[in-house]
Coordinates of C-alpha atoms in Angstrom, one line a residue:
Chain A
M278 CA 65.8 37.7 -7.5
T279 CA 66.8 41.2 -7.7
S280 CA 68.4 42.5 -11.2
T281 CA 71.5 44.1 -9.5
A282 CA 74.7 43.2 -10.6
I283 CA 77.1 42.1 -8.6
V284 CA 79.9 41.0 -11.2
E285 CA 80.3 42.1 -14.4
T286 CA 83.0 41.9 -16.9
T287 CA 83.2 43.2 -20.5
D288 CA 85.6 41.7 -23.0
F289 CA 87.8 40.8 -20.3
S290 CA 91.0 39.1 -21.1
Y291 CA 94.2 38.2 -18.6
S292 CA 97.3 37.0 -20.4
Y293 CA 100.5 35.3 -19.3
G294 CA 102.9 36.8 -21.2
A295 CA 102.1 35.2 -25.3
F296 CA 99.4 33.0 -23.9
T297 CA 95.9 34.0 -23.3
A298 CA 94.2 32.3 -20.0
V299 CA 91.3 34.1 -20.6
Q300 CA 89.6 35.9 -23.8
S301 CA 87.2 38.4 -24.3
L302 CA 85.2 37.3 -21.3
S303 CA 81.7 38.7 -20.6
L304 CA 79.7 37.9 -17.9
T305 CA 77.2 39.2 -15.2
V306 CA 76.5 37.6 -11.9
R307 CA 73.2 38.9 -9.9
E308 CA 72.5 39.4 -6.7
G309 CA 71.8 36.3 -4.6
E310 CA 72.7 34.1 -7.4
L311 CA 74.9 31.3 -7.5
Y312 CA 76.6 31.0 -10.3
A313 CA 79.2 27.9 -11.2
L314 CA 81.9 28.7 -13.6
L315 CA 83.0 25.3 -14.8
G316 CA 85.6 24.3 -17.4
T317 CA 88.0 21.7 -18.7
N318 CA 91.7 21.8 -17.3
G319 CA 93.5 25.1 -18.0
A320 CA 90.3 26.4 -19.0
G321 CA 90.9 30.0 -17.5
K322 CA 88.6 29.3 -14.8
T323 CA 90.8 30.1 -11.8
T324 CA 92.3 33.4 -13.6
T325 CA 89.0 34.5 -14.1
L326 CA 88.3 33.7 -10.5
E327 CA 91.4 35.5 -9.1
T328 CA 90.8 38.7 -11.4
L329 CA 87.4 39.1 -10.1
E330 CA 88.9 38.5 -6.4
G331 CA 91.2 41.5 -7.0
H332 CA 94.6 39.5 -7.1
R333 CA 95.2 39.8 -10.9
R334 CA 94.6 43.2 -13.0
P335 CA 92.8 42.4 -16.4
T336 CA 95.0 42.7 -19.6
S337 CA 92.1 44.2 -21.1
G338 CA 88.5 44.6 -21.1
S339 CA 86.7 45.6 -17.8
V340 CA 86.0 44.0 -14.5
R341 CA 83.4 45.4 -11.9
V342 CA 82.5 43.7 -8.7
L343 CA 80.4 45.4 -6.1
G344 CA 80.0 48.6 -8.2
G345 CA 83.8 49.1 -8.0
D346 CA 87.3 47.8 -8.9
P347 CA 88.2 44.7 -7.2
A348 CA 91.8 45.7 -6.3
D349 CA 90.2 48.3 -4.4
R350 CA 91.0 46.3 -1.0
S351 CA 90.1 48.5 1.7
R352 CA 86.4 49.5 -0.2
I353 CA 85.8 46.0 -2.0
R354 CA 87.1 42.9 0.3
P355 CA 85.3 43.7 3.6
R356 CA 82.2 42.5 1.6
M357 CA 83.7 39.7 0.0
G358 CA 84.8 36.4 0.9
V359 CA 87.8 34.2 -0.8
M360 CA 88.0 30.8 -0.6
L361 CA 91.4 30.2 -2.7
Q362 CA 92.3 26.9 -4.8
E363 CA 95.5 26.6 -2.7
A364 CA 95.3 27.2 1.3
G365 CA 98.0 29.3 1.8
F366 CA 98.1 28.9 5.6
A367 CA 100.9 28.9 8.2
G368 CA 101.5 25.6 9.5
D369 CA 103.2 27.2 12.9
L370 CA 99.7 28.7 13.8
T371 CA 96.7 26.8 15.4
V372 CA 93.4 26.6 13.7
R373 CA 91.9 29.2 15.9
E374 CA 94.9 31.6 15.6
T375 CA 94.4 31.3 11.7
V376 CA 91.1 31.9 11.6
E377 CA 91.2 35.0 13.9
L378 CA 93.6 36.6 11.6
T379 CA 91.7 36.1 8.3
G380 CA 89.0 37.7 10.0
A381 CA 90.9 40.5 11.5
I382 CA 92.3 41.5 8.1
S383 CA 88.7 41.0 6.3
G384 CA 87.3 43.7 7.6
R385 CA 84.0 42.1 9.2
I386 CA 83.3 41.1 12.6
D387 CA 82.3 37.5 13.8
S388 CA 83.1 34.9 16.1
A389 CA 85.9 32.2 15.8
D390 CA 83.7 30.1 18.0
R391 CA 80.7 30.8 15.8
V392 CA 82.8 30.1 12.3
L393 CA 84.5 26.9 13.6
D394 CA 81.7 25.5 15.0
D395 CA 79.5 26.0 11.5
V396 CA 82.4 23.9 9.8
G397 CA 82.7 21.5 12.1
L398 CA 86.6 22.4 13.0
A399 CA 85.9 23.7 16.4
A400 CA 87.4 20.4 18.2
K401 CA 90.6 21.3 16.3
S402 CA 90.6 25.0 17.2
D403 CA 94.2 24.2 19.3
V404 CA 95.5 22.6 16.9
R405 CA 98.5 23.5 14.6
V406 CA 97.4 24.1 11.0
G407 CA 100.4 22.1 9.8
Q408 CA 98.5 18.8 11.4
L409 CA 95.4 19.1 9.6
S410 CA 94.6 16.8 6.6
G411 CA 93.8 18.2 3.4
G412 CA 90.0 17.9 4.1
E413 CA 90.2 19.7 7.2
K414 CA 92.8 22.4 5.8
R415 CA 89.8 23.0 2.9
R416 CA 87.4 23.5 5.6
L417 CA 89.8 26.2 7.1
D418 CA 89.9 28.0 4.5
F419 CA 85.9 28.1 4.0
A420 CA 85.6 29.3 7.3
S421 CA 88.1 32.3 6.8
A422 CA 85.9 32.9 3.2
V423 CA 82.6 32.8 5.1
W424 CA 83.7 35.3 8.3
G425 CA 81.2 37.6 9.0
T426 CA 79.0 36.6 6.2
P427 CA 80.2 38.7 3.1
E428 CA 77.8 39.8 0.6
L429 CA 79.5 37.8 -2.0
L430 CA 81.5 34.8 -1.5
F431 CA 83.9 33.3 -4.2
L432 CA 84.3 29.1 -3.7
D433 CA 87.4 28.0 -5.9
E434 CA 87.2 23.7 -5.9
P435 CA 85.7 24.2 -2.1
T436 CA 84.7 20.4 -1.9
T437 CA 88.3 19.1 -3.4
G438 CA 89.4 16.6 -1.2
L439 CA 86.3 16.6 1.2
D440 CA 84.8 13.6 2.3
P441 CA 80.7 13.3 1.7
S442 CA 79.8 14.0 4.6
A443 CA 82.4 17.4 5.0
R444 CA 80.7 17.9 1.6
D445 CA 77.2 17.8 2.8
A446 CA 78.2 20.0 5.5
L447 CA 79.8 22.5 3.5
W448 CA 76.8 22.7 1.1
S449 CA 74.3 23.0 4.0
V450 CA 76.3 26.0 5.2
V451 CA 76.6 27.4 1.4
R452 CA 72.6 26.9 1.3
S453 CA 72.0 28.8 4.4
L454 CA 74.1 31.6 3.1
R455 CA 72.2 31.6 0.2
E456 CA 69.1 31.9 2.5
D457 CA 70.7 35.0 3.7
G458 CA 71.3 36.5 0.2
V459 CA 75.0 36.0 -0.1
T460 CA 75.8 36.1 -4.0
I461 CA 78.0 33.4 -4.9
I462 CA 80.6 32.7 -7.3
L463 CA 82.0 28.8 -7.7
T464 CA 84.2 26.5 -9.4
T465 CA 84.4 22.9 -9.1
H466 CA 85.1 19.7 -10.8
Y467 CA 82.2 18.2 -9.2
L468 CA 79.2 18.6 -12.1
E469 CA 76.5 17.4 -9.6
E470 CA 77.4 19.9 -7.4
A471 CA 76.7 22.7 -10.0
Q472 CA 73.6 20.6 -11.4
E473 CA 72.2 20.5 -7.9
N474 CA 73.0 23.9 -6.5
A475 CA 73.8 26.5 -9.0
D476 CA 71.1 29.1 -10.5
R477 CA 73.1 29.4 -13.9
I478 CA 76.1 27.9 -15.2
G479 CA 78.9 29.5 -17.1
L480 CA 81.2 27.0 -19.1
M481 CA 84.9 27.8 -20.2
H482 CA 87.0 25.9 -22.6
R483 CA 90.3 27.3 -23.6
G484 CA 89.9 30.6 -22.2
V485 CA 86.6 31.0 -23.9
L486 CA 82.9 31.4 -21.8
Q487 CA 81.6 28.8 -24.6
R488 CA 77.9 28.4 -23.1
E489 CA 76.1 30.1 -20.4
G490 CA 72.3 29.5 -18.8
T491 CA 70.5 27.8 -16.5
L492 CA 70.9 23.7 -16.3
E493 CA 67.3 23.1 -18.2
E494 CA 69.1 26.0 -21.1
L495 CA 72.2 24.1 -21.4
V496 CA 71.2 20.3 -21.5
R497 CA 68.1 21.3 -23.6
D498 CA 70.1 20.6 -26.9
E499 CA 71.7 17.7 -25.6
V500 CA 71.0 14.1 -27.0
S501 CA 69.1 11.6 -24.0
R502 CA 70.1 8.1 -24.5
I503 CA 67.4 4.7 -24.5
T504 CA 69.2 1.6 -23.9
F505 CA 68.2 -2.0 -24.2
V506 CA 68.7 -5.4 -25.7
A507 CA 67.7 -5.3 -29.4
P508 CA 64.9 -8.6 -30.3
P509 CA 66.9 -10.3 -33.3
G510 CA 65.0 -9.8 -36.5
R511 CA 63.0 -6.8 -35.5
E512 CA 62.6 -3.6 -36.9
L513 CA 62.1 -1.0 -34.1
P514 CA 59.7 2.0 -34.3
V515 CA 62.6 4.4 -33.6
P516 CA 65.7 4.1 -35.5
P517 CA 68.6 2.6 -33.2
T518 CA 72.3 5.5 -33.3
S519 CA 74.5 2.4 -32.6
T520 CA 74.2 -1.4 -31.8
E521 CA 76.8 -3.1 -29.8
N522 CA 77.0 -6.6 -28.5
G523 CA 73.3 -6.6 -28.8
V524 CA 72.5 -3.6 -26.8
V525 CA 70.8 -0.8 -29.1
T526 CA 71.6 2.7 -28.1
I527 CA 68.9 5.2 -29.4
E528 CA 70.1 9.0 -28.8
T529 CA 67.2 11.6 -28.8
K530 CA 66.3 14.7 -28.2
H531 CA 62.6 13.8 -27.4
L532 CA 63.2 11.0 -24.9
Q533 CA 59.5 11.1 -23.6
R534 CA 58.6 10.8 -27.3
D535 CA 60.7 8.0 -28.3
L536 CA 60.5 5.8 -25.1
T537 CA 56.8 5.7 -25.4
A538 CA 56.7 4.6 -28.6
L539 CA 59.1 2.1 -28.0
L540 CA 57.2 0.7 -25.0
S541 CA 53.9 1.1 -26.9
W542 CA 55.9 -1.0 -29.7
A543 CA 57.0 -3.7 -27.1
D544 CA 53.7 -3.8 -25.4
R545 CA 52.2 -4.7 -28.8
E546 CA 54.4 -7.0 -30.2
S547 CA 54.7 -8.8 -27.0
I548 CA 58.5 -8.3 -26.7
R549 CA 60.6 -8.0 -23.4
L550 CA 63.4 -5.3 -23.7
D551 CA 65.9 -6.8 -21.7
R552 CA 68.3 -3.9 -19.7
L553 CA 66.1 -1.0 -20.7
A554 CA 67.5 1.9 -19.4
A555 CA 66.9 5.7 -20.3
T556 CA 68.9 8.6 -19.3
N557 CA 68.3 11.9 -19.4
S558 CA 70.6 14.3 -21.0
S559 CA 72.9 16.1 -18.0
L560 CA 75.5 18.8 -17.6
A561 CA 78.0 15.9 -18.0
D562 CA 77.3 15.5 -21.6
V563 CA 77.3 19.3 -22.2
F564 CA 80.8 19.2 -20.9
R565 CA 81.8 16.1 -22.9
S566 CA 80.7 17.8 -25.9
L567 CA 82.6 20.8 -24.9
A568 CA 85.8 19.2 -24.5
D569 CA 85.7 17.4 -27.5
Chain B
M4 CA 99.2 45.2 11.1
F5 CA 98.6 44.3 14.4
A6 CA 96.7 41.1 13.8
I7 CA 99.6 39.9 11.2
A8 CA 102.6 41.3 13.5
R9 CA 101.3 39.2 16.3
S10 CA 100.8 36.0 13.9
E11 CA 104.1 36.6 12.5
L12 CA 105.7 36.8 16.4
R13 CA 104.0 33.5 17.0
M14 CA 105.2 31.8 14.1
L15 CA 108.8 33.3 14.8
V16 CA 109.0 32.1 18.3
R17 CA 107.4 28.5 17.1
N18 CA 109.7 28.0 14.3
R19 CA 112.9 27.0 16.0
L20 CA 115.0 27.3 12.9
V21 CA 113.6 30.7 12.5
A22 CA 114.1 31.6 15.9
A23 CA 117.6 30.3 16.2
C24 CA 118.5 32.3 13.0
A25 CA 117.1 35.6 14.4
V26 CA 118.0 35.6 17.9
L27 CA 120.2 32.7 19.3
L28 CA 122.8 33.2 16.2
P29 CA 123.2 37.1 16.7
L30 CA 123.5 36.8 20.4
G31 CA 125.8 33.9 20.3
L32 CA 128.4 35.7 17.9
A33 CA 128.0 39.1 20.0
A34 CA 129.0 36.9 23.0
V35 CA 131.9 35.4 21.0
F36 CA 133.1 39.0 20.2
L37 CA 132.9 40.0 23.9
F38 CA 134.6 37.2 25.1
Q39 CA 137.5 37.0 22.4
G40 CA 139.0 40.1 23.5
L41 CA 137.2 42.5 20.7
G42 CA 135.5 44.2 23.4
S43 CA 138.6 45.9 24.3
S44 CA 137.9 48.0 21.7
G45 CA 134.6 49.4 22.4
V46 CA 133.8 51.1 18.7
F47 CA 135.2 48.4 16.5
A48 CA 133.1 45.9 18.6
A49 CA 130.2 47.9 18.5
V50 CA 130.4 48.3 14.6
L51 CA 130.6 44.7 14.1
Q52 CA 128.2 43.7 16.5
I53 CA 125.3 45.9 15.0
T54 CA 126.4 45.2 11.6
V55 CA 126.3 41.5 11.8
I56 CA 123.2 41.1 14.1
V57 CA 121.1 43.4 11.9
G58 CA 122.3 41.3 9.2
M59 CA 121.6 38.1 10.7
G60 CA 119.0 39.0 12.5
V61 CA 116.7 41.3 10.2
Y62 CA 118.1 41.2 6.6
V63 CA 119.0 37.0 6.6
T64 CA 115.8 36.5 8.4
A65 CA 113.3 38.6 6.9
T66 CA 114.2 37.6 3.0
T67 CA 114.2 34.2 4.3
T68 CA 110.6 34.7 6.0
L69 CA 109.0 36.5 3.1
A70 CA 110.5 33.9 1.0
A71 CA 108.7 31.4 2.8
R72 CA 105.5 33.3 3.3
R73 CA 105.0 33.5 -0.5
Q74 CA 106.0 29.8 -1.3
T75 CA 103.3 28.6 1.1
L76 CA 100.7 31.0 -0.7
F77 CA 100.5 32.7 2.9
L78 CA 101.0 36.0 1.2
K79 CA 98.4 35.6 -1.4
R80 CA 96.0 34.5 1.6
L81 CA 96.4 37.8 3.5
R82 CA 96.1 39.9 0.3
S83 CA 92.8 38.2 0.0
G84 CA 91.3 40.5 3.0
A85 CA 91.3 44.4 3.1
A86 CA 94.8 44.9 4.4
S87 CA 96.7 47.3 2.1
D88 CA 100.3 45.7 0.7
A89 CA 101.8 48.4 3.2
T90 CA 100.3 47.0 5.9
I91 CA 100.9 43.2 5.0
I92 CA 104.7 43.5 5.0
G93 CA 104.9 46.2 7.8
G94 CA 103.3 43.3 9.8
L95 CA 105.4 40.7 8.7
V96 CA 108.7 42.3 9.0
A97 CA 107.8 44.6 12.2
P98 CA 108.3 41.8 14.6
I99 CA 111.6 40.6 13.2
V100 CA 112.5 44.0 13.1
V101 CA 111.4 44.8 16.9
V102 CA 113.0 41.8 18.4
N103 CA 116.5 42.9 16.8
I104 CA 116.6 46.5 17.9
V105 CA 116.0 45.0 21.4
Q106 CA 118.9 42.7 20.9
V107 CA 121.1 45.1 19.7
F108 CA 120.5 47.6 22.4
V109 CA 121.1 44.6 24.9
V110 CA 123.8 43.6 23.6
L111 CA 125.6 47.4 22.8
G112 CA 124.5 47.8 26.9
A113 CA 126.6 44.9 27.5
L114 CA 129.6 46.2 25.6
A115 CA 129.3 49.2 27.1
A116 CA 129.4 47.7 30.4
V117 CA 132.4 45.9 29.7
T118 CA 134.2 48.5 28.1
S119 CA 133.3 52.3 27.7
W120 CA 129.8 54.1 27.4
P121 CA 129.2 56.1 24.4
V122 CA 130.1 59.5 24.1
N123 CA 126.9 60.6 22.1
P124 CA 124.4 57.9 22.7
W125 CA 121.8 59.3 20.5
L126 CA 123.9 59.2 17.4
V127 CA 124.5 55.1 17.9
V128 CA 120.6 55.1 18.5
I129 CA 120.0 56.9 15.2
A130 CA 122.6 55.0 13.5
V131 CA 120.9 51.5 14.8
L132 CA 117.5 52.6 13.7
V133 CA 119.0 53.8 10.1
I134 CA 120.3 50.2 9.6
E135 CA 117.4 48.7 10.7
A136 CA 115.5 50.1 8.0
L137 CA 117.8 49.7 5.7
L138 CA 118.4 46.5 6.1
A139 CA 114.7 45.4 6.1
A140 CA 114.2 47.2 3.0
L141 CA 116.8 45.3 1.2
A142 CA 115.7 42.1 2.9
I143 CA 112.2 43.0 1.2
A144 CA 114.1 43.9 -2.2
T145 CA 116.2 40.4 -1.9
A146 CA 112.8 38.6 -1.6
G147 CA 112.1 39.3 -4.5
V148 CA 114.5 37.3 -6.1
T149 CA 114.5 34.6 -3.8
N150 CA 112.4 31.5 -4.6
S151 CA 112.5 29.7 -1.4
P152 CA 113.9 29.9 2.0
E153 CA 116.7 27.6 1.1
H154 CA 117.6 30.1 -1.9
A155 CA 118.0 32.9 0.9
Q156 CA 121.2 31.1 2.0
V157 CA 122.5 32.1 -1.3
T158 CA 120.6 35.0 -2.3
T159 CA 121.3 37.1 0.8
L160 CA 125.2 36.4 1.0
P161 CA 126.4 39.3 -1.6
V162 CA 124.5 42.2 0.6
F163 CA 125.2 40.5 3.8
F164 CA 128.9 40.7 3.1
A165 CA 129.0 44.0 1.1
V166 CA 127.5 45.6 4.3
I167 CA 129.6 44.1 6.6
G168 CA 132.9 45.0 4.9
I169 CA 131.9 48.5 4.0
S170 CA 131.4 49.0 7.6
V171 CA 134.8 47.4 8.6
W172 CA 136.6 49.1 5.5
T173 CA 135.0 52.9 6.9
M174 CA 135.9 52.0 10.8
F175 CA 139.8 50.8 10.2
S176 CA 140.4 53.8 7.8
G177 CA 138.6 56.1 9.7
P178 CA 138.9 60.0 9.6
D179 CA 142.8 59.7 8.5
A180 CA 141.5 58.5 5.3
P181 CA 142.2 60.9 2.2
A182 CA 139.1 62.8 1.4
P183 CA 138.3 61.1 -1.9
V184 CA 138.3 57.7 -0.3
E185 CA 136.3 59.3 2.8
W186 CA 133.6 60.3 0.3
G187 CA 133.3 57.2 -1.1
Q188 CA 133.0 55.2 2.0
R189 CA 130.4 57.5 3.2
L190 CA 128.2 57.4 -0.3
L191 CA 128.3 53.6 0.0
P192 CA 125.4 51.9 1.6
G193 CA 126.2 51.6 5.5
G194 CA 129.2 53.7 5.2
A195 CA 127.8 56.7 6.6
T196 CA 125.8 55.3 9.4
T197 CA 129.2 53.3 10.6
E198 CA 130.6 56.9 11.1
L199 CA 127.7 57.8 12.5
V200 CA 128.5 54.7 15.5
V201 CA 132.1 55.7 15.5
L202 CA 131.4 59.6 16.1
G203 CA 128.4 58.6 18.6
W204 CA 131.2 55.6 20.4
T205 CA 134.3 57.4 20.5
G206 CA 133.2 61.2 19.8
G207 CA 134.4 64.2 17.4
D208 CA 133.8 66.5 15.3
L209 CA 129.6 66.3 15.1
S210 CA 129.6 69.2 12.1
A211 CA 129.2 66.0 9.4
V212 CA 126.5 64.4 11.2
P213 CA 123.4 66.3 9.1
L214 CA 125.4 64.9 6.3
L215 CA 125.7 61.4 7.5
V216 CA 122.5 61.4 8.5
G217 CA 120.7 62.5 5.1
I218 CA 123.3 60.3 3.4
S219 CA 121.9 57.5 5.3
V220 CA 118.2 58.6 5.1
A221 CA 119.0 58.9 1.1
W222 CA 120.2 55.2 1.1
V223 CA 117.1 53.9 3.1
V224 CA 114.6 55.7 0.5
V225 CA 116.7 54.0 -1.9
A226 CA 116.2 50.6 -0.9
V227 CA 112.9 51.1 -0.3
L228 CA 112.2 52.3 -4.2
V229 CA 114.3 49.5 -4.9
A230 CA 112.1 46.5 -2.7
R231 CA 109.2 48.4 -4.0
S232 CA 109.9 47.4 -7.6
M233 CA 111.7 43.6 -6.9
F234 CA 109.2 42.5 -4.5
R235 CA 107.1 39.1 -5.8
W236 CA 104.3 38.5 -4.2
E237 CA 103.2 35.2 -5.9
P238 CA 106.0 32.4 -6.7
R239 CA 106.9 32.1 -10.2
A240 CA 104.7 30.0 -12.2

């Protein structure tokens, strides 16, 4: 991965009147990265994305995308693909006409057949957009964004409303774009998608970027859990965090060490640990701690 | 702009309600004027038909269309591309204006055939082009305060009836109006343009033509400036 900054914000804030939606956000996304911007509802993700896309002007601070002002449409937009959170399509146009229109104003060159085939909408090319399902509209939105393979791709909740196979198909296209070196900025409520695909993750809450890093960096300080049914009257080798209905929970930042200690003890004492489970810390834990 | 205009034309044709408002209704009204005897006074019918056809076909239709495109976030979609704001608005409004210009000249041609041909047709052409530009710009401005296509049925009424009122008043008082009244009419939006139609259709002293054209164009410039400041690209939060 090179070190060229594709997106760079410095102390960027955005306010809707008296309400500050994004506060002093400093963010760098490098060439070829897939950066996932996650957060609680109303955290400011979409406002951030729309500012990076050039739809909004920051109230204060600076925002640079692809080395320039994102609002400079004629220079920046031909290099940028945008998948909006809400589609904004004309119901009276067909799927093909819609892709051709958004393609024509993208400043990039591509073929409607290729793009529609990629997103699995080739069979619907002559259907009016108003007759598409919600998931099909998301795929059409995705098709419009990836038209002409942009250098930078914004995906605002791309898989919302998609069935599992359509999600898989979309991610397959995203992975192939990554192989072509496309830089991608993503927001999603599906944490597992960010966990599986993102190089780095930023977590926003109440307009502030609270945490940022790789998945490993983010979960490093979170606790893992060991649960089992406690043998009555025995002192455990690792102190339990809680016990409820006989089920012991041990929260630990040293899962391997404590699990080994527990299993060795159980083996030595010939104790059977019923319903034993060990769960690694995950992005969901980080997210919950943020929301709390 | 061509890609946006072509899409807009497709939508105009496919949406029966919009097509009826933009094309059939003005033509229907024109036919009523013709067959109800208004055609006997060519200039009166010409002024009324130009005002009504452009008022409905451009002003009301463009206001409704822009409000609808904003409400469905289609404008935001278009702004996600490389096209400038002027290109987007131009592409959305151009088909409506072009279709309307064709309508106006078809109707005026029919009127001329039934009554009499205009003495100075070039003045009528100038007047039609100016009123098209004026009402297109006012439509963009009005769309700024119009939340939905339904809302446009209300927000378009003041300008629509004001323009018709000014045109009818100017035409009826004619050259016999006292100077202060004549100047008042000329300085109102559409007043000078109506005078151009009257001069074009019936002939007369053309010395005031440069002034009338100047006032008409000045109103277009004012309307464009108002449109620039009033237009909104996204629905109110």
